[in-house]
Coordinates of N, CA and C in Angstrom, one line a residue:
Chain A
K1 N 30.5 -3.8 16.5 CA 29.2 -3.1 16.6 C 28.2 -3.9 15.7
A2 N 27.1 -4.2 16.2 CA 26.1 -4.9 15.4 C 25.5 -4.0 14.3
G3 N 25.2 -4.7 13.2 CA 24.6 -3.9 12.1 C 23.2 -3.7 12.3
V4 N 22.5 -3.2 11.2 CA 21.1 -3.1 11.2 C 20.4 -4.4 11.1
T5 N 19.5 -4.7 11.9 CA 18.8 -6.0 11.8 C 17.3 -5.8 11.5
Q6 N 16.8 -6.7 10.7 CA 15.4 -6.6 10.3 C 14.8 -7.9 10.5
T7 N 13.6 -7.9 11.1 CA 12.8 -9.1 11.3 C 11.4 -8.9 10.9
P8 N 10.8 -10.0 10.3 CA 11.4 -11.2 10.0 C 12.2 -11.1 8.6
R9 N 13.0 -12.0 8.2 CA 13.7 -12.0 7.0 C 12.7 -12.3 5.8
Y10 N 11.8 -13.2 6.0 CA 10.9 -13.6 5.0 C 9.5 -13.7 5.6
L11 N 8.5 -13.3 4.8 CA 7.1 -13.2 5.2 C 6.2 -13.5 4.0
I12 N 5.2 -14.4 4.3 CA 4.2 -14.7 3.2 C 2.9 -14.3 3.8
K13 N 2.1 -13.5 3.1 CA 0.8 -13.0 3.5 C -0.2 -13.2 2.4
T14 N -1.4 -13.1 2.6 CA -2.4 -13.1 1.6 C -3.1 -11.7 1.4
R15 N -3.6 -11.4 0.3 CA -4.2 -10.2 0.0 C -5.3 -9.8 1.1
G16 N -5.3 -8.5 1.5 CA -6.2 -8.1 2.5 C -5.7 -8.1 3.9
Q17 N -4.6 -8.9 4.1 CA -4.1 -8.9 5.5 C -3.2 -7.7 5.7
Q18 N -2.8 -7.6 6.9 CA -1.8 -6.5 7.2 C -0.5 -7.1 7.8
V19 N 0.5 -6.4 7.7 CA 1.8 -6.9 8.1 C 2.6 -5.8 8.8
T20 N 3.5 -6.2 9.8 CA 4.3 -5.3 10.5 C 5.8 -5.8 10.4
L21 N 6.6 -4.9 9.9 CA 8.0 -5.3 9.8 C 8.8 -4.5 10.8
S22 N 9.9 -5.1 11.3 CA 10.7 -4.4 12.3 C 12.1 -4.1 11.9
C23 N 12.6 -3.1 12.4 CA 14.0 -2.7 12.1 C 14.7 -2.2 13.4
S24 N 15.9 -2.8 13.7 CA 16.7 -2.3 14.8 C 17.9 -1.6 14.2
P25 N 18.1 -0.3 14.5 CA 19.2 0.4 13.9 C 20.5 0.1 14.6
I26 N 21.6 0.5 14.1 CA 22.9 0.4 14.8 C 22.8 1.3 16.0
S27 N 23.4 0.8 17.1 CA 23.3 1.5 18.4 C 23.9 2.9 18.2
G28 N 23.1 3.9 18.7 CA 23.5 5.3 18.6 C 22.9 6.0 17.4
H29 N 22.4 5.3 16.4 CA 21.8 5.9 15.3 C 20.4 6.3 15.6
R30 N 20.0 7.5 15.2 CA 18.7 8.0 15.5 C 17.8 8.2 14.3
S31 N 18.3 8.0 13.1 CA 17.5 8.1 11.9 C 17.3 6.8 11.3
V32 N 16.1 6.5 11.0 CA 15.8 5.2 10.3 C 14.9 5.5 9.1
S33 N 15.4 5.0 7.9 CA 14.7 5.2 6.7 C 14.2 3.8 6.2
W34 N 13.1 3.8 5.4 CA 12.6 2.6 4.8 C 12.5 2.8 3.3
Y35 N 12.8 1.7 2.6 CA 12.7 1.6 1.2 C 12.1 0.4 0.7
Q36 N 11.4 0.5 -0.4 CA 10.8 -0.7 -1.0 C 11.6 -1.0 -2.3
Q37 N 11.9 -2.2 -2.5 CA 12.7 -2.6 -3.7 C 11.9 -3.7 -4.5
T38 N 11.5 -3.4 -5.7 CA 10.8 -4.3 -6.6 C 11.5 -4.3 -7.9
P39 N 11.4 -5.4 -8.7 CA 12.0 -5.5 -10.0 C 11.5 -4.4 -10.9
G40 N 10.2 -4.1 -10.8 CA 9.6 -3.1 -11.7 C 9.9 -1.7 -11.4
Q41 N 9.8 -1.3 -10.1 CA 9.9 0.0 -9.7 C 11.3 0.4 -9.1
G42 N 12.1 -0.6 -8.9 CA 13.4 -0.4 -8.3 C 13.3 0.0 -6.8
L43 N 14.2 0.8 -6.3 CA 14.3 1.2 -4.9 C 13.5 2.5 -4.8
Q44 N 12.5 2.5 -3.9 CA 11.8 3.7 -3.7 C 11.7 4.0 -2.2
F45 N 11.9 5.3 -1.9 CA 11.9 5.8 -0.5 C 10.4 5.8 0.0
L46 N 10.3 5.2 1.2 CA 9.0 5.1 1.9 C 8.8 6.3 2.9
F47 N 9.7 6.3 3.9 CA 9.7 7.3 4.9 C 10.9 7.2 5.7
E48 N 11.1 8.3 6.5 CA 12.2 8.4 7.4 C 11.8 8.9 8.8
Y49 N 12.3 8.3 9.8 CA 12.0 8.7 11.2 C 13.2 9.2 11.9
F50 N 13.1 10.2 12.6 CA 14.2 10.7 13.4 C 13.6 11.1 14.8
S51 N 14.2 10.6 15.8 CA 13.7 10.9 17.2 C 12.2 10.8 17.3
E52 N 11.7 9.7 16.8 CA 10.3 9.3 17.0 C 9.3 10.1 16.1
T53 N 9.9 10.9 15.2 CA 9.0 11.8 14.4 C 9.3 11.5 12.9
Q54 N 8.2 11.4 12.1 CA 8.4 11.2 10.7 C 9.0 12.5 10.1
R55 N 10.1 12.4 9.5 CA 10.8 13.6 9.0 C 10.6 13.8 7.5
N56 N 10.6 12.6 6.8 CA 10.4 12.7 5.3 C 9.5 11.6 4.9
K57 N 8.8 11.8 3.8 CA 7.8 10.8 3.4 C 7.9 10.7 1.9
G58 N 7.8 9.5 1.4 CA 7.8 9.3 -0.1 C 6.4 9.2 -0.6
N59 N 6.2 8.9 -1.8 CA 4.9 8.9 -2.5 C 4.2 7.5 -2.4
F60 N 3.8 7.1 -1.3 CA 3.2 5.8 -1.1 C 1.8 6.1 -0.5
P61 N 0.8 5.2 -0.7 CA -0.5 5.4 -0.2 C -0.5 5.3 1.3
G62 N -1.6 5.7 1.9 CA -1.7 5.7 3.4 C -1.7 4.4 4.0
R63 N -1.8 3.3 3.2 CA -1.7 1.9 3.7 C -0.4 1.6 4.3
F64 N 0.6 2.4 3.9 CA 2.0 2.2 4.4 C 2.2 3.3 5.5
S65 N 2.5 2.8 6.7 CA 2.8 3.6 7.8 C 3.9 3.1 8.6
G66 N 4.4 4.0 9.5 CA 5.5 3.5 10.3 C 5.5 4.3 11.6
R67 N 6.5 3.8 12.4 CA 6.7 4.6 13.7 C 8.1 4.2 14.2
Q68 N 8.5 5.1 15.1 CA 9.8 4.9 15.7 C 9.6 5.0 17.2
F69 N 10.3 4.1 17.9 CA 10.3 4.1 19.4 C 11.4 4.9 20.0
S70 N 11.3 5.1 21.3 CA 12.3 5.9 22.0 C 13.7 5.3 21.9
N71 N 13.8 4.0 21.7 CA 15.1 3.4 21.5 C 15.6 3.3 20.1
S72 N 14.9 4.1 19.2 CA 15.2 4.3 17.8 C 14.7 3.1 16.9
R73 N 14.3 2.0 17.5 CA 13.8 0.9 16.7 C 12.6 1.4 16.0
S74 N 12.4 0.8 14.8 CA 11.3 1.3 13.9 C 10.5 0.1 13.4
E75 N 9.2 0.4 13.2 CA 8.3 -0.6 12.6 C 7.7 0.0 11.4
M76 N 7.4 -0.8 10.5 CA 6.6 -0.4 9.3 C 5.4 -1.3 9.2
N77 N 4.3 -0.7 8.9 CA 3.1 -1.4 8.8 C 2.4 -1.2 7.4
V78 N 2.0 -2.3 6.8 CA 1.2 -2.2 5.6 C -0.1 -2.9 5.8
S79 N -1.2 -2.1 5.6 CA -2.5 -2.7 5.8 C -3.2 -3.0 4.5
T80 N -4.2 -3.8 4.5 CA -4.9 -4.3 3.3 C -3.9 -4.6 2.2
L81 N -3.1 -5.6 2.4 CA -2.1 -5.9 1.4 C -2.6 -6.2 0.0
E82 N -1.8 -5.8 -1.0 CA -2.1 -6.0 -2.4 C -1.0 -6.8 -3.0
L83 N -1.3 -7.5 -4.1 CA -0.3 -8.3 -4.7 C 1.0 -7.5 -5.0
G84 N 0.8 -6.2 -5.4 CA 1.9 -5.4 -5.8 C 2.8 -4.9 -4.6
D85 N 2.3 -5.3 -3.4 CA 3.2 -5.0 -2.2 C 4.3 -6.0 -2.0
S86 N 4.3 -7.0 -2.8 CA 5.4 -8.0 -2.8 C 6.7 -7.3 -3.1
A87 N 7.6 -7.4 -2.2 CA 8.9 -6.6 -2.4 C 9.9 -7.0 -1.4
L88 N 11.1 -6.5 -1.5 CA 12.1 -6.5 -0.5 C 12.0 -5.1 0.2
Y89 N 11.8 -5.1 1.5 CA 11.7 -3.9 2.2 C 13.0 -3.7 3.0
L90 N 13.7 -2.6 2.7 CA 15.0 -2.4 3.3 C 14.9 -1.2 4.3
C91 N 15.6 -1.4 5.4 CA 15.6 -0.4 6.4 C 17.1 0.1 6.4
A92 N 17.3 1.4 6.7 CA 18.6 1.9 6.8 C 18.7 2.9 8.0
S93 N 19.8 2.9 8.6 CA 19.9 3.8 9.8 C 21.2 4.7 9.6
S94 N 21.1 5.8 10.2 CA 22.3 6.7 10.2 C 22.3 7.5 11.5
L95 N 23.4 8.2 11.8 CA 23.5 8.9 13.0 C 22.4 9.9 13.2
S96 N 22.4 10.9 12.2 CA 21.4 11.9 12.4 C 20.6 12.1 11.1
G97 N 20.9 11.4 10.0 CA 20.1 11.5 8.8 C 20.9 12.2 7.7
K98 N 20.6 13.4 7.5 CA 20.8 14.1 6.3 C 22.1 13.8 5.5
W99 N 23.2 14.0 6.2 CA 24.5 13.9 5.4 C 25.4 12.7 5.9
D100 N 24.8 11.9 6.7 CA 25.6 10.8 7.2 C 25.4 9.6 6.4
E101 N 26.4 8.7 6.5 CA 26.2 7.4 5.7 C 25.1 6.6 6.3
Q102 N 24.3 6.1 5.3 CA 23.2 5.2 5.7 C 23.7 3.7 5.7
F103 N 23.4 3.0 6.7 CA 23.8 1.6 6.8 C 22.5 0.8 6.6
F104 N 22.5 -0.1 5.6 CA 21.3 -0.9 5.3 C 21.3 -2.2 6.0
G105 N 20.1 -2.6 6.3 CA 19.9 -4.0 6.8 C 19.7 -5.0 5.6
P106 N 19.6 -6.3 5.9 CA 19.5 -7.3 4.8 C 18.1 -7.3 4.2
G107 N 17.1 -6.6 4.8 CA 15.8 -6.6 4.2 C 14.9 -7.6 4.7
T108 N 13.6 -7.4 4.5 CA 12.5 -8.4 4.7 C 11.9 -8.6 3.4
R109 N 11.9 -9.9 3.0 CA 11.2 -10.2 1.7 C 9.8 -10.6 2.0
L110 N 8.9 -9.7 1.5 CA 7.4 -9.9 1.7 C 6.8 -10.4 0.4
T111 N 6.1 -11.6 0.5 CA 5.4 -12.1 -0.6 C 3.9 -12.1 -0.3
V112 N 3.1 -11.5 -1.2 CA 1.7 -11.4 -1.0 C 1.0 -12.3 -2.0
L113 N 0.2 -13.3 -1.5 CA -0.4 -14.2 -2.4 C -1.9 -13.9 -2.6
Chain B
A1 N 11.6 17.6 -8.9 CA 12.0 16.3 -8.3 C 13.3 15.8 -8.9
Q2 N 14.1 15.2 -8.1 CA 15.3 14.7 -8.6 C 15.1 13.3 -9.3
S3 N 15.9 13.1 -10.3 CA 15.8 11.7 -10.9 C 17.3 11.3 -11.2
V4 N 17.4 10.0 -11.2 CA 18.8 9.4 -11.4 C 18.6 8.4 -12.5
T5 N 19.5 8.5 -13.5 CA 19.5 7.6 -14.7 C 20.8 6.8 -14.7
Q6 N 20.6 5.5 -14.8 CA 21.8 4.6 -14.9 C 21.7 4.0 -16.3
L7 N 22.7 4.2 -17.2 CA 22.7 3.7 -18.5 C 23.2 2.3 -18.5
G8 N 22.4 1.4 -19.0 CA 22.8 0.0 -19.0 C 22.4 -0.8 -17.8
S9 N 21.4 -1.6 -18.0 CA 21.0 -2.4 -16.8 C 21.9 -3.6 -16.6
H10 N 22.6 -4.0 -17.6 CA 23.6 -5.1 -17.4 C 24.9 -4.6 -18.1
V11 N 26.0 -4.9 -17.4 CA 27.3 -4.6 -18.0 C 28.2 -5.8 -17.7
S12 N 28.9 -6.3 -18.7 CA 29.8 -7.4 -18.6 C 31.2 -7.0 -18.9
V13 N 32.1 -7.4 -18.1 CA 33.5 -7.1 -18.3 C 34.3 -8.3 -18.0
S14 N 35.5 -8.4 -18.6 CA 36.4 -9.5 -18.3 C 37.2 -9.1 -17.0
E15 N 37.6 -10.2 -16.3 CA 38.4 -9.9 -15.1 C 39.7 -9.2 -15.5
G16 N 40.0 -8.1 -14.7 CA 41.2 -7.3 -15.1 C 40.9 -6.1 -16.0
A17 N 39.7 -6.1 -16.5 CA 39.3 -5.0 -17.4 C 38.8 -3.8 -16.6
L18 N 38.7 -2.7 -17.3 CA 38.2 -1.5 -16.7 C 36.6 -1.6 -16.5
V19 N 36.2 -1.2 -15.3 CA 34.8 -1.1 -15.0 C 34.3 0.3 -15.1
L20 N 33.2 0.5 -15.9 CA 32.7 1.9 -16.0 C 31.2 1.7 -16.0
L21 N 30.6 2.3 -14.9 CA 29.1 2.3 -14.7 C 28.7 3.7 -14.7
R22 N 27.7 4.0 -15.6 CA 27.3 5.3 -15.8 C 26.1 5.8 -15.0
C23 N 26.1 7.0 -14.6 CA 25.1 7.6 -13.8 C 24.9 9.1 -14.1
N24 N 23.7 9.5 -14.4 CA 23.4 10.9 -14.6 C 22.3 11.3 -13.7
Y25 N 22.4 12.5 -13.2 CA 21.3 13.0 -12.3 C 20.6 14.2 -12.9
S26 N 19.5 14.4 -12.5 CA 18.7 15.6 -13.0 C 18.3 16.5 -11.8
S27 N 19.0 17.6 -11.7 CA 18.7 18.5 -10.7 C 19.3 19.8 -11.0
S28 N 18.6 20.9 -10.7 CA 19.2 22.2 -10.9 C 20.3 22.5 -10.0
V29 N 20.2 21.9 -8.8 CA 21.3 22.1 -7.8 C 22.0 20.8 -7.6
P30 N 23.3 20.7 -7.8 CA 23.9 19.4 -7.6 C 23.6 18.8 -6.2
P31 N 23.1 17.7 -6.2 CA 22.7 17.0 -5.0 C 23.9 16.3 -4.4
Y32 N 23.7 15.7 -3.2 CA 24.7 14.7 -2.8 C 24.5 13.5 -3.6
L33 N 25.6 12.8 -4.0 CA 25.5 11.7 -4.8 C 26.2 10.5 -4.2
F34 N 25.6 9.3 -4.4 CA 26.1 8.1 -3.8 C 26.2 7.0 -4.8
W35 N 27.1 6.1 -4.5 CA 27.0 4.8 -5.2 C 27.0 3.7 -4.1
Y36 N 26.0 2.8 -4.3 CA 25.8 1.6 -3.4 C 26.0 0.3 -4.2
V37 N 26.4 -0.7 -3.5 CA 26.5 -2.0 -4.1 C 25.6 -3.0 -3.4
Q38 N 25.0 -3.9 -4.1 CA 24.1 -4.9 -3.5 C 24.5 -6.3 -4.0
Y39 N 24.9 -7.1 -3.0 CA 25.2 -8.5 -3.3 C 23.9 -9.3 -3.1
P40 N 23.8 -10.4 -3.8 CA 22.6 -11.2 -3.7 C 22.1 -11.5 -2.2
N41 N 20.9 -11.3 -2.0 CA 20.3 -11.5 -0.7 C 20.9 -10.7 0.4
Q42 N 21.4 -9.6 0.1 CA 21.9 -8.7 1.1 C 21.4 -7.2 0.9
G43 N 21.6 -6.4 1.9 CA 21.2 -5.0 1.8 C 22.2 -4.3 1.0
L44 N 22.1 -3.0 1.0 CA 23.0 -2.1 0.2 C 24.2 -1.7 1.0
Q45 N 25.4 -1.6 0.4 CA 26.6 -1.1 1.0 C 27.1 0.1 0.3
L46 N 27.4 1.1 1.1 CA 27.9 2.3 0.5 C 29.3 2.2 -0.1
L47 N 29.5 2.5 -1.4 CA 30.8 2.5 -2.0 C 31.5 3.8 -1.8
L48 N 30.8 4.9 -2.1 CA 31.4 6.2 -2.0 C 30.3 7.2 -2.1
K49 N 30.6 8.5 -1.7 CA 29.6 9.5 -1.8 C 30.3 10.9 -2.1
Y50 N 29.6 11.7 -2.9 CA 30.1 13.0 -3.3 C 29.3 14.0 -2.4
T51 N 30.1 14.9 -1.8 CA 29.5 15.9 -0.9 C 30.0 17.3 -1.2
S52 N 30.5 17.5 -2.4 CA 31.0 18.8 -2.9 C 32.4 19.1 -2.4
A53 N 33.1 18.3 -1.6 CA 34.4 18.5 -1.2 C 35.4 18.4 -2.3
A54 N 35.3 17.4 -3.1 CA 36.2 17.1 -4.2 C 35.4 16.4 -5.3
T55 N 35.8 16.7 -6.5 CA 35.1 16.1 -7.7 C 35.4 14.7 -7.9
L56 N 36.6 14.3 -7.6 CA 37.0 12.9 -7.7 C 36.9 12.2 -6.3
V57 N 36.1 11.3 -6.2 CA 35.8 10.6 -5.0 C 36.3 9.2 -5.0
K58 N 37.1 8.8 -4.0 CA 37.6 7.5 -3.9 C 36.7 6.7 -2.9
G59 N 36.4 5.5 -3.2 CA 35.6 4.7 -2.3 C 36.3 3.4 -1.9
I60 N 35.5 2.5 -1.5 CA 36.1 1.2 -1.0 C 36.3 0.3 -2.2
N61 N 37.1 -0.8 -2.0 CA 37.3 -1.8 -3.0 C 37.9 -1.3 -4.3
G62 N 38.6 -0.2 -4.3 CA 39.2 0.3 -5.5 C 38.3 1.1 -6.4
F63 N 37.1 1.4 -6.0 CA 36.2 2.1 -6.9 C 36.4 3.6 -6.7
E64 N 36.1 4.4 -7.7 CA 36.1 5.8 -7.6 C 35.1 6.4 -8.6
A65 N 34.7 7.6 -8.3 CA 33.7 8.3 -9.2 C 34.1 9.7 -9.3
E66 N 33.8 10.3 -10.5 CA 34.1 11.7 -10.8 C 32.8 12.4 -11.0
F67 N 32.6 13.5 -10.3 CA 31.5 14.4 -10.4 C 31.8 15.4 -11.5
K68 N 30.9 15.4 -12.5 CA 31.1 16.4 -13.6 C 29.8 17.2 -13.7
K69 N 29.8 18.4 -13.2 CA 28.6 19.2 -13.2 C 28.1 19.6 -14.6
S70 N 29.1 19.8 -15.5 CA 28.7 20.2 -16.9 C 27.9 19.1 -17.6
E71 N 28.2 17.9 -17.2 CA 27.6 16.7 -17.8 C 26.5 16.1 -16.9
T72 N 26.3 16.7 -15.7 CA 25.4 16.1 -14.7 C 25.6 14.6 -14.6
S73 N 26.9 14.3 -14.4 CA 27.2 12.8 -14.4 C 28.0 12.5 -13.1
F74 N 28.0 11.3 -12.8 CA 28.7 10.8 -11.6 C 29.0 9.3 -11.9
H75 N 29.9 9.1 -12.9 CA 30.2 7.7 -13.3 C 31.1 7.0 -12.4
L76 N 30.9 5.7 -12.2 CA 31.7 4.9 -11.3 C 32.7 4.1 -12.1
T77 N 34.0 4.1 -11.6 CA 35.0 3.3 -12.4 C 35.8 2.5 -11.4
K78 N 36.5 1.5 -12.0 CA 37.5 0.7 -11.3 C 38.4 0.2 -12.3
P79 N 39.7 0.4 -12.1 CA 40.7 0.1 -13.2 C 40.7 -1.3 -13.6
S80 N 40.6 -2.2 -12.6 CA 40.7 -3.6 -12.9 C 39.7 -4.4 -12.2
A81 N 38.8 -5.0 -12.9 CA 37.7 -5.8 -12.3 C 38.1 -7.1 -11.7
H82 N 37.5 -7.4 -10.6 CA 37.7 -8.7 -9.9 C 36.4 -9.5 -9.9
M83 N 36.5 -10.8 -9.9 CA 35.3 -11.6 -9.8 C 34.4 -11.2 -8.7
S84 N 35.0 -10.8 -7.6 CA 34.2 -10.5 -6.4 C 33.4 -9.2 -6.6
D85 N 33.6 -8.4 -7.7 CA 32.9 -7.2 -8.0 C 31.5 -7.5 -8.6
A86 N 31.3 -8.7 -9.0 CA 30.0 -9.0 -9.6 C 28.9 -8.8 -8.6
A87 N 28.0 -7.9 -8.9 CA 26.9 -7.5 -8.0 C 26.0 -6.5 -8.7
E88 N 25.1 -5.9 -8.0 CA 24.3 -4.9 -8.6 C 24.7 -3.5 -8.0
Y89 N 24.8 -2.5 -8.8 CA 25.3 -1.2 -8.4 C 24.2 -0.2 -8.6
F90 N 24.0 0.6 -7.6 CA 23.0 1.7 -7.6 C 23.6 3.0 -7.4
C91 N 23.2 3.9 -8.2 CA 23.6 5.3 -8.1 C 22.4 6.0 -7.4
A92 N 22.6 6.9 -6.5 CA 21.5 7.6 -5.7 C 21.9 9.0 -5.5
A93 N 20.8 9.8 -5.4 CA 21.0 11.3 -5.2 C 20.1 11.7 -4.1
G94 N 20.5 12.8 -3.4 CA 19.6 13.4 -2.4 C 20.4 13.5 -1.1
T95 N 19.7 13.6 0.0 CA 20.3 13.5 1.3 C 20.4 12.1 1.8
A96 N 21.2 11.8 2.8 CA 21.4 10.5 3.2 C 20.1 9.9 3.8
S97 N 19.2 10.7 4.2 CA 18.0 10.2 4.9 C 16.8 10.1 3.9
K98 N 17.0 10.6 2.7 CA 16.0 10.4 1.6 C 16.7 10.3 0.3
L99 N 16.9 9.1 -0.2 CA 17.6 8.9 -1.4 C 16.7 8.6 -2.6
T100 N 17.0 9.1 -3.7 CA 16.4 8.7 -5.0 C 17.4 7.8 -5.7
F101 N 17.0 6.6 -6.0 CA 17.9 5.7 -6.6 C 17.7 5.5 -8.1
G102 N 18.8 5.2 -8.8 CA 18.7 4.8 -10.2 C 18.1 3.3 -10.2
T103 N 17.9 2.9 -11.4 CA 17.3 1.5 -11.6 C 18.3 0.4 -11.4
G104 N 19.6 0.7 -11.3 CA 20.6 -0.3 -11.0 C 21.3 -0.8 -12.2
T105 N 22.5 -1.2 -12.1 CA 23.3 -1.9 -13.1 C 23.9 -3.1 -12.6
R106 N 23.6 -4.2 -13.2 CA 24.1 -5.5 -12.8 C 25.4 -5.7 -13.5
L107 N 26.5 -5.9 -12.7 CA 27.8 -6.1 -13.3 C 28.2 -7.5 -13.3
Q108 N 28.5 -8.0 -14.4 CA 29.0 -9.4 -14.5 C 30.5 -9.4 -14.9
V109 N 31.2 -10.2 -14.2 CA 32.7 -10.3 -14.4 C 33.0 -11.7 -14.9
T110 N 33.6 -11.8 -16.1 CA 33.9 -13.1 -16.7 C 35.4 -13.3 -16.7
L111 N 35.7 -14.6 -16.7 CA 37.2 -15.0 -16.8 C 37.8 -14.7 -18.1

């Protein structure tokens, strides 16, 4: 069974640009969660999607948004990039969310210059 | 809001020695608790999880953790460290779909 895949693995953008990251969950998984990992703030929850609906949301500004498609693939968008958005963005999938094991992808390393 | 505290950002042990990584949670209701491991340039891998079924939880790679409600702790242990255990370890609380993570403990294993 293929694991969680994230594309691209590395991305370099400049301030003010926008970026879209993609996550393909494990086949059959309907819940996709996104996390931001930085040296200063650690791992922080961004949001979770289940059956194309945002089910949980962390404390991030509206510049961070996401969506989920009918095949459970998810995208995360960050608009008007800031230097502080440089981070490793991790996606995790699980069968239905709440009490199931989350499987993490390798992450997308975003660098904002 | 839940918070998770990991004492010690870096822990160094000798190969074969006991590994003890500390985690305390802050919650009036014991949450679900997890330990994850992250190897360089990789995502997180679940080591074990506490879901109230048993206070001593056994995980993969010889790790285990004991839930102590009176101490609000969920420390991770392994009797004998191996070089391959060198990685960063994260304690987390919450539901599987929304986790609050500790700041992580980097484990170094020396010969």
